PDB file of C-alpha atoms in Angstrom:
ATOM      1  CA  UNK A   1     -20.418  -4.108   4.305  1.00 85.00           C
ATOM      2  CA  UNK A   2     -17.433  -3.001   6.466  1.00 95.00           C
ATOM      3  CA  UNK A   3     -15.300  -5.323   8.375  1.00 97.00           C
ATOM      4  CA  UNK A   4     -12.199  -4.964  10.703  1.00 98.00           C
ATOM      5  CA  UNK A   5      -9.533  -7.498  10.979  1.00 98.00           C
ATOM      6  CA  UNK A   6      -6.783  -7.280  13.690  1.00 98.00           C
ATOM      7  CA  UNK A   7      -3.392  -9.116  13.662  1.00 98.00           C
ATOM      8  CA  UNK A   8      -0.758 -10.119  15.806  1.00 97.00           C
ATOM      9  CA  UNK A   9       2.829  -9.437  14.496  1.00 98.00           C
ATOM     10  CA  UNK A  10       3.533 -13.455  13.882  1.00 97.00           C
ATOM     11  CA  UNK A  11       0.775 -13.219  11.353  1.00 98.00           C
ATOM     12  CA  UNK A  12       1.741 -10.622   9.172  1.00 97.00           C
ATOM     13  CA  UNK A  13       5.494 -10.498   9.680  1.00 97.00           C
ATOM     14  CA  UNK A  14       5.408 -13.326   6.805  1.00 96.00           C
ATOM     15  CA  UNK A  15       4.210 -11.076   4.219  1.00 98.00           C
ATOM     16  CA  UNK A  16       6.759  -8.453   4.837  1.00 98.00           C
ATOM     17  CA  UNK A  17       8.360  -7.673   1.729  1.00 97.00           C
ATOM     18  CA  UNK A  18      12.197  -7.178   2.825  1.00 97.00           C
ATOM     19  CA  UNK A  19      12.999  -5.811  -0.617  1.00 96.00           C
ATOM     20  CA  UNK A  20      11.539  -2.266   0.364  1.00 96.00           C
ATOM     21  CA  UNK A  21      12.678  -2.632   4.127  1.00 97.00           C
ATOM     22  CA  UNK A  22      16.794  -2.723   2.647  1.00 96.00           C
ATOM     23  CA  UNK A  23      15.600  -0.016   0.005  1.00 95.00           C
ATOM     24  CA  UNK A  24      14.828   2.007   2.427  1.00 96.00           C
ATOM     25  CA  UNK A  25      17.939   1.521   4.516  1.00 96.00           C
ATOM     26  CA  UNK A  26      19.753   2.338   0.730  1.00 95.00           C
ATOM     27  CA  UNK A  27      20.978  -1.180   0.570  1.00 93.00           C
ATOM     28  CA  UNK A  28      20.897  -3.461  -2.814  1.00 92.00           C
ATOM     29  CA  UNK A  29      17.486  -5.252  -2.510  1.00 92.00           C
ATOM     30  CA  UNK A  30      18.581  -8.307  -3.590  1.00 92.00           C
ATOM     31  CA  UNK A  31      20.287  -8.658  -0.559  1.00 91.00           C
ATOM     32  CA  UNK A  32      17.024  -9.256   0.330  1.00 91.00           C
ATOM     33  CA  UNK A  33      17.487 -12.882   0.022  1.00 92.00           C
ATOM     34  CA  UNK A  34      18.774 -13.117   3.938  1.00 92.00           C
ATOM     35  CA  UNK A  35      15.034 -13.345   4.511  1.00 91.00           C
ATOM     36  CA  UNK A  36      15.010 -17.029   2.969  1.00 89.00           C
ATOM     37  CA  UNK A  37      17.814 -18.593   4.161  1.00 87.00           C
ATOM     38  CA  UNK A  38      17.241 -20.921   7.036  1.00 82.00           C
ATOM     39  CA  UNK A  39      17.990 -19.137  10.401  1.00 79.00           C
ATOM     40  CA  UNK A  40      21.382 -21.013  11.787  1.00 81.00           C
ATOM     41  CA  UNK A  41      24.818 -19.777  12.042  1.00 81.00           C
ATOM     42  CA  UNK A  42      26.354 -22.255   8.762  1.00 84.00           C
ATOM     43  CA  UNK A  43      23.482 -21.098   6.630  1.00 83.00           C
ATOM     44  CA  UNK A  44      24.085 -17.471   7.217  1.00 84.00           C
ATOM     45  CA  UNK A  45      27.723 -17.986   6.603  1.00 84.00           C
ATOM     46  CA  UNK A  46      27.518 -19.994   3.632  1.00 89.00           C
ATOM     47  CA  UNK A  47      25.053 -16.617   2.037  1.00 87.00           C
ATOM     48  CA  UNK A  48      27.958 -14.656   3.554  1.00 88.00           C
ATOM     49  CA  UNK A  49      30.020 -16.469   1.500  1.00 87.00           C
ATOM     50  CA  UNK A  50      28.570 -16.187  -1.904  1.00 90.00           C
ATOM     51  CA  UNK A  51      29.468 -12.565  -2.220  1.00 87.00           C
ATOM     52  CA  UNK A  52      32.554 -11.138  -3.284  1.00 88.00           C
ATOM     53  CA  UNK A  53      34.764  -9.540  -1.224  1.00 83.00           C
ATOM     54  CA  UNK A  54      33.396  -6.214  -2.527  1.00 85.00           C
ATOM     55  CA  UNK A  55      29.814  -6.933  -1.909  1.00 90.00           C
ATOM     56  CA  UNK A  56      30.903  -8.630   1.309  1.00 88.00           C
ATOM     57  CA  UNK A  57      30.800  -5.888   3.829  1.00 90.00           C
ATOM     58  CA  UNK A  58      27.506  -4.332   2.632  1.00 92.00           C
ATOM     59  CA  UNK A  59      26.175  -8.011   2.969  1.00 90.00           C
ATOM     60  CA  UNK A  60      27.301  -8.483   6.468  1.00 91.00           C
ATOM     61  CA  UNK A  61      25.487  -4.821   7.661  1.00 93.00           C
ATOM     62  CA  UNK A  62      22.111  -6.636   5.552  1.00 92.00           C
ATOM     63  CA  UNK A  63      22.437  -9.495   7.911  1.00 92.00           C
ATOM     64  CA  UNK A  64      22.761  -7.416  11.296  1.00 94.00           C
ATOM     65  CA  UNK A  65      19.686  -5.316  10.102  1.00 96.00           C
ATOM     66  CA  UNK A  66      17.751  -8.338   9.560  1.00 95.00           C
ATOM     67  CA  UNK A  67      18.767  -9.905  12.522  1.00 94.00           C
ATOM     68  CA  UNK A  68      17.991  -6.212  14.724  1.00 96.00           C
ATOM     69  CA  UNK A  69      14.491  -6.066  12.753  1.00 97.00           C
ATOM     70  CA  UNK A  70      13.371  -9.762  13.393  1.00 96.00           C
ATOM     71  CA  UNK A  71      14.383  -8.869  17.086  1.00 96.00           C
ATOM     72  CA  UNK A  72      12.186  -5.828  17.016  1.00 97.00           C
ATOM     73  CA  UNK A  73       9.282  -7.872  15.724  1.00 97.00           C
ATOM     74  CA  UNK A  74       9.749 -10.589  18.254  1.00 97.00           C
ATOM     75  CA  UNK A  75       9.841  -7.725  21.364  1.00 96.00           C
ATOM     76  CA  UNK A  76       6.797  -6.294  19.657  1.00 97.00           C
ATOM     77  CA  UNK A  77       4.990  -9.614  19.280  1.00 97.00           C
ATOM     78  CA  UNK A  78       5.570 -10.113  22.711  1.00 97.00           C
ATOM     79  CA  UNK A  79       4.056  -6.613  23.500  1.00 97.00           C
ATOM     80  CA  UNK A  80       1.292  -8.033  21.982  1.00 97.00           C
ATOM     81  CA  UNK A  81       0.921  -5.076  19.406  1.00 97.00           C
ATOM     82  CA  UNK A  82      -1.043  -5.252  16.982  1.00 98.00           C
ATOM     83  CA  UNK A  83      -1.802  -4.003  13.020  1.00 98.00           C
ATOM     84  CA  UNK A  84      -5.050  -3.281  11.706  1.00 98.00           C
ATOM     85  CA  UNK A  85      -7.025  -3.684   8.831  1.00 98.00           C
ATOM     86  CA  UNK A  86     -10.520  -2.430   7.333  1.00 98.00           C
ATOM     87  CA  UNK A  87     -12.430  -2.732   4.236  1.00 98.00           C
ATOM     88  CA  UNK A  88     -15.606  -1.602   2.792  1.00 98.00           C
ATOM     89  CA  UNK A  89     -17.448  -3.337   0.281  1.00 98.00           C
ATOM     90  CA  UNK A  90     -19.322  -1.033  -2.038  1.00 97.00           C
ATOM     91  CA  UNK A  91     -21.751  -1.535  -4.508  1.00 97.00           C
ATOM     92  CA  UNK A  92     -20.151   0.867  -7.723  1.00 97.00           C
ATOM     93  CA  UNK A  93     -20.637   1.718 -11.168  1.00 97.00           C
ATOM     94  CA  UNK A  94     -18.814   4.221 -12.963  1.00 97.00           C
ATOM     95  CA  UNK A  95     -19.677   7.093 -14.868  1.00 96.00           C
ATOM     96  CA  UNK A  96     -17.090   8.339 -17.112  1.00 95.00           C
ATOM     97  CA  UNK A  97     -13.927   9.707 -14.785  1.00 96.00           C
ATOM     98  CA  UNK A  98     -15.815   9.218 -11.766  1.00 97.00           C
ATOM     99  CA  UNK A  99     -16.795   5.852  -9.729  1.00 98.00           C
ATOM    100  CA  UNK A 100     -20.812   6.141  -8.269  1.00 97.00           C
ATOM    101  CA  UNK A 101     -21.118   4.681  -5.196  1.00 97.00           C
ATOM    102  CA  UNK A 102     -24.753   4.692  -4.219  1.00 96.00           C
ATOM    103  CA  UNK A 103     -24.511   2.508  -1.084  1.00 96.00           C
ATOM    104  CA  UNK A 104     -23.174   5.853   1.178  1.00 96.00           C
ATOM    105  CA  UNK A 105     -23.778   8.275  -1.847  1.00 96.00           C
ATOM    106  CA  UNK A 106     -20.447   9.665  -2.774  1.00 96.00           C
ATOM    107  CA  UNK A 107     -19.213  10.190  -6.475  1.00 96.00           C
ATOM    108  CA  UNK A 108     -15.493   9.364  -6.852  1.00 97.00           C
ATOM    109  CA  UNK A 109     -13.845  11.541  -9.040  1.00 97.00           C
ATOM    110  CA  UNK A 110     -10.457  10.249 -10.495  1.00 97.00           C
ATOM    111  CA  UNK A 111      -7.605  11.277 -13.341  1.00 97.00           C
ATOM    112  CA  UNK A 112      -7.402   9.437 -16.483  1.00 96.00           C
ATOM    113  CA  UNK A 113      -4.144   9.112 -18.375  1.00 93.00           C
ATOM    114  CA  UNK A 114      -3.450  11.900 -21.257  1.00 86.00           C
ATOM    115  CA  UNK A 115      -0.675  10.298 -23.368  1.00 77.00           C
ATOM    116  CA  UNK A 116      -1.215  10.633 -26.867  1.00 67.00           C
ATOM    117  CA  UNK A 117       0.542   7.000 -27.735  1.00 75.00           C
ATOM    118  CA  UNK A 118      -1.840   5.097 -30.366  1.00 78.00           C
ATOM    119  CA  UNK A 119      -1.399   1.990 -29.731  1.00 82.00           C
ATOM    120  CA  UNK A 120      -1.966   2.422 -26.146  1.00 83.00           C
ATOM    121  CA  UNK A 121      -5.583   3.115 -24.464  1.00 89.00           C
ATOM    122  CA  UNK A 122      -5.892   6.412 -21.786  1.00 91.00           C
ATOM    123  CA  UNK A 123      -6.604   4.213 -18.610  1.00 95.00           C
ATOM    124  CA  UNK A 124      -8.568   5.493 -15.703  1.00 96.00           C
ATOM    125  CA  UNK A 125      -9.178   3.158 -12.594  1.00 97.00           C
ATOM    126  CA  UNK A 126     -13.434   3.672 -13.504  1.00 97.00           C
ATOM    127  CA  UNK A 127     -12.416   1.712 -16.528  1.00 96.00           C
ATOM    128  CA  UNK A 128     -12.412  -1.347 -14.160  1.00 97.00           C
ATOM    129  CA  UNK A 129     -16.043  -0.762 -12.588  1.00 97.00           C
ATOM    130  CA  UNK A 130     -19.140  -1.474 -15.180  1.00 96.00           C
ATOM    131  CA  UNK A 131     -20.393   1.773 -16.736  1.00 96.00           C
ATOM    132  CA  UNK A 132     -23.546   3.554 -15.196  1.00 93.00           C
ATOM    133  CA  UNK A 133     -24.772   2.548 -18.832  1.00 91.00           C
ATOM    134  CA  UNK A 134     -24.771  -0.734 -18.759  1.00 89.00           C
ATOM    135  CA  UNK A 135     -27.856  -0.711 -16.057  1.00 86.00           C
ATOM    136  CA  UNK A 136     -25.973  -2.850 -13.775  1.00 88.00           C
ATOM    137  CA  UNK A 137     -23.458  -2.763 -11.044  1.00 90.00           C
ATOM    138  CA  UNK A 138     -20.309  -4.246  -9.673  1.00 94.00           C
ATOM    139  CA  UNK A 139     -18.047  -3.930  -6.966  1.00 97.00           C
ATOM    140  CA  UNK A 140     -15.098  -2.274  -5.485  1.00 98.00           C
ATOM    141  CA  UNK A 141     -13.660  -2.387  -2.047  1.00 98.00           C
ATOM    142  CA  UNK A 142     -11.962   0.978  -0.096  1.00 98.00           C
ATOM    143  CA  UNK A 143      -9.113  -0.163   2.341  1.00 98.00           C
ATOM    144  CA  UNK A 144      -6.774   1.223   4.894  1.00 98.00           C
ATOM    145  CA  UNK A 145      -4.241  -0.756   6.740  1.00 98.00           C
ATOM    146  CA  UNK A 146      -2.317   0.761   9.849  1.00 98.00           C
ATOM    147  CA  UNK A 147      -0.224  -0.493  12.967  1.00 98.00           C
ATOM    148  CA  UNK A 148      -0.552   0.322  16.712  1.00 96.00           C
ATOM    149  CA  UNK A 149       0.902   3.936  17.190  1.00 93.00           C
ATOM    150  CA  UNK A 150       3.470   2.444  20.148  1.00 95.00           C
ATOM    151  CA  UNK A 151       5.675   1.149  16.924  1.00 96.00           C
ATOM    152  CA  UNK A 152       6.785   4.329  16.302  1.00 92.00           C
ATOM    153  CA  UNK A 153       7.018   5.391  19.318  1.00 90.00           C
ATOM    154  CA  UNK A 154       9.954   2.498  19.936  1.00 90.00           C
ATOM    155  CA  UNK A 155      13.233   3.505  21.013  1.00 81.00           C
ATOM    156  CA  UNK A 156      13.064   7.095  20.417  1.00 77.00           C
ATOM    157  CA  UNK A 157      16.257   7.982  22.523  1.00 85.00           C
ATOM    158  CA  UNK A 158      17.819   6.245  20.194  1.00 89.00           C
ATOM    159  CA  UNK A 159      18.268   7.015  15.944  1.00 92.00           C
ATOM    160  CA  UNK A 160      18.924   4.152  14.998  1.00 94.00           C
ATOM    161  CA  UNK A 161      16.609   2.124  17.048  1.00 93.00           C
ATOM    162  CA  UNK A 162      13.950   5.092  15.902  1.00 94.00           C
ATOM    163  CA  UNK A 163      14.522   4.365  12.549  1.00 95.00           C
ATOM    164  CA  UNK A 164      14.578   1.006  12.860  1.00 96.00           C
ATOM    165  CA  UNK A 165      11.120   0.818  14.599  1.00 96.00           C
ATOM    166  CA  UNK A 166       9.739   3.207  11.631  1.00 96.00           C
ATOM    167  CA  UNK A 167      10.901   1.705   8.281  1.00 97.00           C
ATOM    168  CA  UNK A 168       9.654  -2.071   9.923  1.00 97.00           C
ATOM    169  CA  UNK A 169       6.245  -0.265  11.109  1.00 97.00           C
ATOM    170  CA  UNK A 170       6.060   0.504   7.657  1.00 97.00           C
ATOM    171  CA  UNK A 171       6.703  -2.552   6.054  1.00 98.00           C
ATOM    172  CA  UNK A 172       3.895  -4.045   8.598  1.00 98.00           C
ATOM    173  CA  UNK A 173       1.729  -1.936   7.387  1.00 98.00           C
ATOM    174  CA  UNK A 174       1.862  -2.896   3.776  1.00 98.00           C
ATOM    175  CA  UNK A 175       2.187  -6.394   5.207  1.00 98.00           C
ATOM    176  CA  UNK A 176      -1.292  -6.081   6.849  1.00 98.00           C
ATOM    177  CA  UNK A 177      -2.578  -4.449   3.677  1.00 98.00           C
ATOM    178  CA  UNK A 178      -1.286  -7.618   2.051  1.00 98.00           C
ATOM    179  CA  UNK A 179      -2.376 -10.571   4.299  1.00 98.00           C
ATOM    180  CA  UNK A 180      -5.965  -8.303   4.240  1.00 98.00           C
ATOM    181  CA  UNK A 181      -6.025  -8.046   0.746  1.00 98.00           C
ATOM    182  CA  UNK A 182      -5.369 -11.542   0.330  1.00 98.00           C
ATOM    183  CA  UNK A 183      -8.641 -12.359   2.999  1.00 98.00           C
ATOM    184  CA  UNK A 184     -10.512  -9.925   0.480  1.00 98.00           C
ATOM    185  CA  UNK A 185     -10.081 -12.104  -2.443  1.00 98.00           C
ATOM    186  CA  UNK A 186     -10.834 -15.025  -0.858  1.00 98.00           C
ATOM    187  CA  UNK A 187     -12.956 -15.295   1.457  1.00 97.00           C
ATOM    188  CA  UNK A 188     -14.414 -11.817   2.220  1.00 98.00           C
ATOM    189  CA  UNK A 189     -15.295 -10.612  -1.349  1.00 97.00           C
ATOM    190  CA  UNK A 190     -14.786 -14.018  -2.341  1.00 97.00           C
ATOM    191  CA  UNK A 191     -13.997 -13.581  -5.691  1.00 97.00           C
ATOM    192  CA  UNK A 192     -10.776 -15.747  -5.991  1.00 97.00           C
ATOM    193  CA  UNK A 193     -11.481 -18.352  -2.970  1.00 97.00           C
ATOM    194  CA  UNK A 194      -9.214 -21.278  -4.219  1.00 97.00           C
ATOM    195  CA  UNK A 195      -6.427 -18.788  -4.450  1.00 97.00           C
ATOM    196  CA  UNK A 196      -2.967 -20.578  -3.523  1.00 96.00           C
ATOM    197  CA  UNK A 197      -0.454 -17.982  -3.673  1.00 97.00           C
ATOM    198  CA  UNK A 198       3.424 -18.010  -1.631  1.00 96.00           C
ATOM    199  CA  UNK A 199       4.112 -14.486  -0.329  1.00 94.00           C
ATOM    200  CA  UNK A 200       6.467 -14.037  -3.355  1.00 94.00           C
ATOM    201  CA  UNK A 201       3.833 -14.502  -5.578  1.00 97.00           C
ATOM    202  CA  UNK A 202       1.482 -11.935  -3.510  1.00 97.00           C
ATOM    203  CA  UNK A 203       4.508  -9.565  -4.116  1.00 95.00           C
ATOM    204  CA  UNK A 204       4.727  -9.828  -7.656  1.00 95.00           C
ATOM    205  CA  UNK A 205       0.943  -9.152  -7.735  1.00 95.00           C
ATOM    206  CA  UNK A 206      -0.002 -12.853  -9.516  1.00 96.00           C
ATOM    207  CA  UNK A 207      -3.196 -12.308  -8.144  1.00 97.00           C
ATOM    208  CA  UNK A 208      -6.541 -11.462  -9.841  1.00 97.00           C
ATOM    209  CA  UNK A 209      -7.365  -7.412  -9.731  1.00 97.00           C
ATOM    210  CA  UNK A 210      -5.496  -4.750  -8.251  1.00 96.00           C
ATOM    211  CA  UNK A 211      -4.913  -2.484  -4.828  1.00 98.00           C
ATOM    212  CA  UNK A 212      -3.873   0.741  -5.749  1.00 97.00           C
ATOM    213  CA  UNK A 213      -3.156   2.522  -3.039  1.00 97.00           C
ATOM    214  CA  UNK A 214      -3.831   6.706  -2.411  1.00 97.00           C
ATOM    215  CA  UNK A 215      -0.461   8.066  -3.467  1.00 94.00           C
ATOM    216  CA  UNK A 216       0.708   5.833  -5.963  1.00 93.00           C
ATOM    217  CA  UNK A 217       0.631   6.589 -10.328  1.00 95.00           C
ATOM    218  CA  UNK A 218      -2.368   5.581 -10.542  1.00 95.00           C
ATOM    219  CA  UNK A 219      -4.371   7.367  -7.305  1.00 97.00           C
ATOM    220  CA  UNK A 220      -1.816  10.266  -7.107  1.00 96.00           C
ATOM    221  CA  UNK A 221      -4.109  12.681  -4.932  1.00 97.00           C
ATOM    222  CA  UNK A 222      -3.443  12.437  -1.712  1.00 96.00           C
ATOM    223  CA  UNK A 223      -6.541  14.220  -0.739  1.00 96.00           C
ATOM    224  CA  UNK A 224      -8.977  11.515  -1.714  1.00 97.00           C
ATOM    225  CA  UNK A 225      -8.105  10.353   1.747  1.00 97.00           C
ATOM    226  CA  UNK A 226     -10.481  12.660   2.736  1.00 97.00           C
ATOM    227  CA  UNK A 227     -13.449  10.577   0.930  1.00 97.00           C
ATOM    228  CA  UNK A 228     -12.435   7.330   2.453  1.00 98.00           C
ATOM    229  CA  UNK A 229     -12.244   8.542   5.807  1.00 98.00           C
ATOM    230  CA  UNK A 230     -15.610   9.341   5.234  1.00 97.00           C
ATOM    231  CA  UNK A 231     -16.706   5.688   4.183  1.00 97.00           C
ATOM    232  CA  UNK A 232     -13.635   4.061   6.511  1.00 98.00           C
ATOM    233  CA  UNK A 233     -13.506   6.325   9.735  1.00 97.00           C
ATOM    234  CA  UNK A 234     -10.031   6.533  10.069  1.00 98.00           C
ATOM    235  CA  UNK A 235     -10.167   7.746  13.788  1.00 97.00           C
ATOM    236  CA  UNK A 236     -11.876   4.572  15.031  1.00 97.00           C
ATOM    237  CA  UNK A 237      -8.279   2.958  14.235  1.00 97.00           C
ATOM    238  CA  UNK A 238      -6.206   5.502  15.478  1.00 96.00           C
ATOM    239  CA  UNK A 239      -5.794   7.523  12.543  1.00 97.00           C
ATOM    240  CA  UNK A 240      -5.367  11.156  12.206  1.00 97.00           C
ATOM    241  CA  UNK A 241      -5.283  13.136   8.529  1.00 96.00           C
ATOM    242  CA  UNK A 242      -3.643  16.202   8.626  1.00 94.00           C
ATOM    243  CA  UNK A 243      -4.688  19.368   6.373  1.00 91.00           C
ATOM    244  CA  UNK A 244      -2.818  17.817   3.599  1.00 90.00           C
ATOM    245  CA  UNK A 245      -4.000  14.269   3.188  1.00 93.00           C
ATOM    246  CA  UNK A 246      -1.140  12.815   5.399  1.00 93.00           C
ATOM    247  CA  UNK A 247      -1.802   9.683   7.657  1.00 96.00           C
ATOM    248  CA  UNK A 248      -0.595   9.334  11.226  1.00 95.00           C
ATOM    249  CA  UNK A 249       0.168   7.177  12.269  1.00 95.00           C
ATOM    250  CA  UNK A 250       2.896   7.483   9.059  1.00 95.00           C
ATOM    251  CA  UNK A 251       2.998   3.778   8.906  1.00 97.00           C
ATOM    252  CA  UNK A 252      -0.258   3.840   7.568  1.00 98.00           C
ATOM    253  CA  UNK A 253      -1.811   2.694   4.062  1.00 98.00           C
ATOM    254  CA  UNK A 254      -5.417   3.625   2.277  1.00 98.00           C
ATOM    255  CA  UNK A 255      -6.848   2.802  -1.414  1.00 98.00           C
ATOM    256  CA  UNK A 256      -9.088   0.661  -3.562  1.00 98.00           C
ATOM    257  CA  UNK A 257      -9.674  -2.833  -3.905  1.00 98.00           C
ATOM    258  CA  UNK A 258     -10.450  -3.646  -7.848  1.00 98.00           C
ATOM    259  CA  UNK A 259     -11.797  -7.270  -8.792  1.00 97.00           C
ATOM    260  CA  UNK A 260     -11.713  -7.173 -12.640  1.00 96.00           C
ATOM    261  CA  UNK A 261      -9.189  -9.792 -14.054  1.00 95.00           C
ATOM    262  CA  UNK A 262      -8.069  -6.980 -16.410  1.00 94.00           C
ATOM    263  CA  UNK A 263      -6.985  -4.394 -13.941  1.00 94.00           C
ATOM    264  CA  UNK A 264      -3.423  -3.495 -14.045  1.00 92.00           C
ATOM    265  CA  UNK A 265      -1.018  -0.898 -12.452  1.00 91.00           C
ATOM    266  CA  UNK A 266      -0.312   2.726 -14.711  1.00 93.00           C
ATOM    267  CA  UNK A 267       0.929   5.522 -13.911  1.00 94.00           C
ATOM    268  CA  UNK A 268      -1.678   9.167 -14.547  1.00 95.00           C
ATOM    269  CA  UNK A 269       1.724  11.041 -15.396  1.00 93.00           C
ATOM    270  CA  UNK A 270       1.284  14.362 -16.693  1.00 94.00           C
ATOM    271  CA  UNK A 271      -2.036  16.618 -16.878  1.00 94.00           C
ATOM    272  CA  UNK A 272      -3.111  19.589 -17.987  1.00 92.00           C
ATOM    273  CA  UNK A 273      -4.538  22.405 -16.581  1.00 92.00           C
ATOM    274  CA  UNK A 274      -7.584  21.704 -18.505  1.00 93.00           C
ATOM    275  CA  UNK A 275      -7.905  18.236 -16.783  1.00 94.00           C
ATOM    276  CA  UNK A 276      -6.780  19.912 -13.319  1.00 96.00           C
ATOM    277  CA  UNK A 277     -10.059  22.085 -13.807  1.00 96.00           C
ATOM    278  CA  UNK A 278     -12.071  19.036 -14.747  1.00 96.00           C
ATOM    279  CA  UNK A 279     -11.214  17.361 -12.120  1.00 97.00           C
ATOM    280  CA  UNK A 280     -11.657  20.279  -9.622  1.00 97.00           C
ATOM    281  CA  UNK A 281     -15.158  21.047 -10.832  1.00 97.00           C
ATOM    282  CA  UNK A 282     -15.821  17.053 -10.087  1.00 97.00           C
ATOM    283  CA  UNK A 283     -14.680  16.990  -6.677  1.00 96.00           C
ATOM    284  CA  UNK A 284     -16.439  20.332  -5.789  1.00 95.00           C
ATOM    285  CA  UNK A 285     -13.213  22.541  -5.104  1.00 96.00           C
ATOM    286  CA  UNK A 286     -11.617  24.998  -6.438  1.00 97.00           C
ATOM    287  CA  UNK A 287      -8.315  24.137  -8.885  1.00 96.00           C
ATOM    288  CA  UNK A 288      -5.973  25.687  -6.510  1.00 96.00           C
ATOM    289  CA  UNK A 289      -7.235  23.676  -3.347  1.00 96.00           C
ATOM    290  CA  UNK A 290      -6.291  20.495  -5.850  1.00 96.00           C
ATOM    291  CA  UNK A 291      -2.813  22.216  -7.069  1.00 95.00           C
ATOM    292  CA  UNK A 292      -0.345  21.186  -4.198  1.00 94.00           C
ATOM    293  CA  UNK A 293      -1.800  17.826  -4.458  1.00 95.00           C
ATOM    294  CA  UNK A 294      -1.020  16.949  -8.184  1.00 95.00           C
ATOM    295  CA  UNK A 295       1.880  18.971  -8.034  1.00 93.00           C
ATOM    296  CA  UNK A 296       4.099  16.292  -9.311  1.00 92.00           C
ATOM    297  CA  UNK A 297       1.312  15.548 -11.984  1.00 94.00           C
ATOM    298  CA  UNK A 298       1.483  19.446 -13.210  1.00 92.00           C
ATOM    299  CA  UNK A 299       5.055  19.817 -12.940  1.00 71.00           C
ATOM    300  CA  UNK A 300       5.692  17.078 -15.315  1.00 62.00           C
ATOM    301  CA  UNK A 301       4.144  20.107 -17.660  1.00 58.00           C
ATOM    302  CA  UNK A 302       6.754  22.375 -18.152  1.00 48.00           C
TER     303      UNK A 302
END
């Protein structure tokens, strides 16, 4: 089952998380915190205020970007632009490394961890799907999330408008991802439908399963975008992949969509050229087609 869910900016704009918006304009995230103070002149000078003198100045530029950025989204609401999101439900079991999915018949291949800590189990994102063994299958849901192209497009003339436009695309984005993960849970999957959670809580992931997203420690190859435009057909939404697994538009987000209650975030970290080969022989390429990929992963080698 594939579905498509559209937005207007009003609707997702409250699942922004600012933290990574200042982050990414190299200012302290907890500055964040001008995104929940009411909107009036006293309240932003009383938040003013609270900072010291030293902190005072870079808390002053915080509240002219968030002012400029809820601006933006208000012009862009009015544009009536729009952000995008679709997910596939697939029946999947997994067999060792690799996640079956016999619904559109395409094997998954993924990394499991290679630590040699004890006390700590190798985790591999199959290790959430019921085993091939077991005679009996579960679920897992492939995602992308995007925004309409024109966001990034905003104010080019201009580089500060430019970047503006692209580091608050890109919060929408995850935003989308978000507000369509949250629709996931409960109502499209269905698995958590009396789920009650406050966009904070949504950010510090209180919510059953996990979305790991292509990129991230725990799905760092960026070319498995490749097999979910396969399931997802990117181009239907206005997306483009380039030779290297990129998305375009850049605001732009793909991954997985993992129901069991014990599914938590790790990071792959290092491999070996032994698992590189693995790997390669699973997804049916050669090692050095996979190499600039994991580069990171390899790298952490030597």
């Amino acid at each position: 089952m594939m579905q498509t869910l559209s937005y207007r900016i009003r609707q997702t704009a409250p699942y922004i998380n600012w933290s990574y918006f200042f982050h990414a304009w190299s200012l302290p995230t907890h500055l964040a915190s001008v995104a929940h103070i009411h909107d009036c002149i006293p309240c932003r000078q009383r938040w003013l205020a609270s900072f010291s003198d030293d902190e005072k100045a870079r808390a002053t530029e915080a509240c002219r970007l968030y002012e400029d950025a809820l601006s933006l989204l208000r012009q862009w609401d009015e544009a009536n632009l729009q952000t995008y999101f679709r997910v596939s439900l697939q029946e999947a079991m997994s067999d060792g490394d690799d996640i079956l999915l016999p619904e559109v018949n395409l094997r998954l291949p993924l990394l499991r961890q290679q630590h040699t800590r004890p006390d700590e189990p190798c985790l591999s994102l199959a290790d959430f799907v019921p085993p091939v063994s077991q005679g009996k299958s579960g679920r897992i849901g492939i995602f992308c999330s995007t925004v309409d192209a024109k966001m990034e497009a905003w104010d080019t003339n201009d580089d500060y408008r430019r970047m503006l436009a692209q580091t608050l695309a890109d919060r929408l984005a995850e935003a989308t991802a978000e507000k369509g993960h949250e629709e996931v849970r409960r109502t499209i999957w269905g698995f958590a439908p009396d789920e009650h959670l406050t966009p904070q809580e949504l950010f510090q992931e209180k919510y059953q399963g996990l979305r790991p997203a292509v990129g991230y420690p725990s799905l760092p190859d960026q070319s498995i975008n490749f097999l979910i435009d396969s399931i997802l057909r990117f181009q239907e939404l206005g997306i483009t992949l380039t030779s290297h697994g990129a998305m375009r538009p850049h605001a732009t987000t793909s991954g997985l969509i993992i129901s069991h209650p014990a599914a938590r975030h790790f990071a792959i970290g290092p491999i070996t050229t032994q698992q590189l080969n693995d790997y390669a022989r699973r997804r049916g390429v050669e090692p050095s087609w996979l190499e600039p990929f994991l580069a990171n992963n390899l790298r952490q080698n030597y």
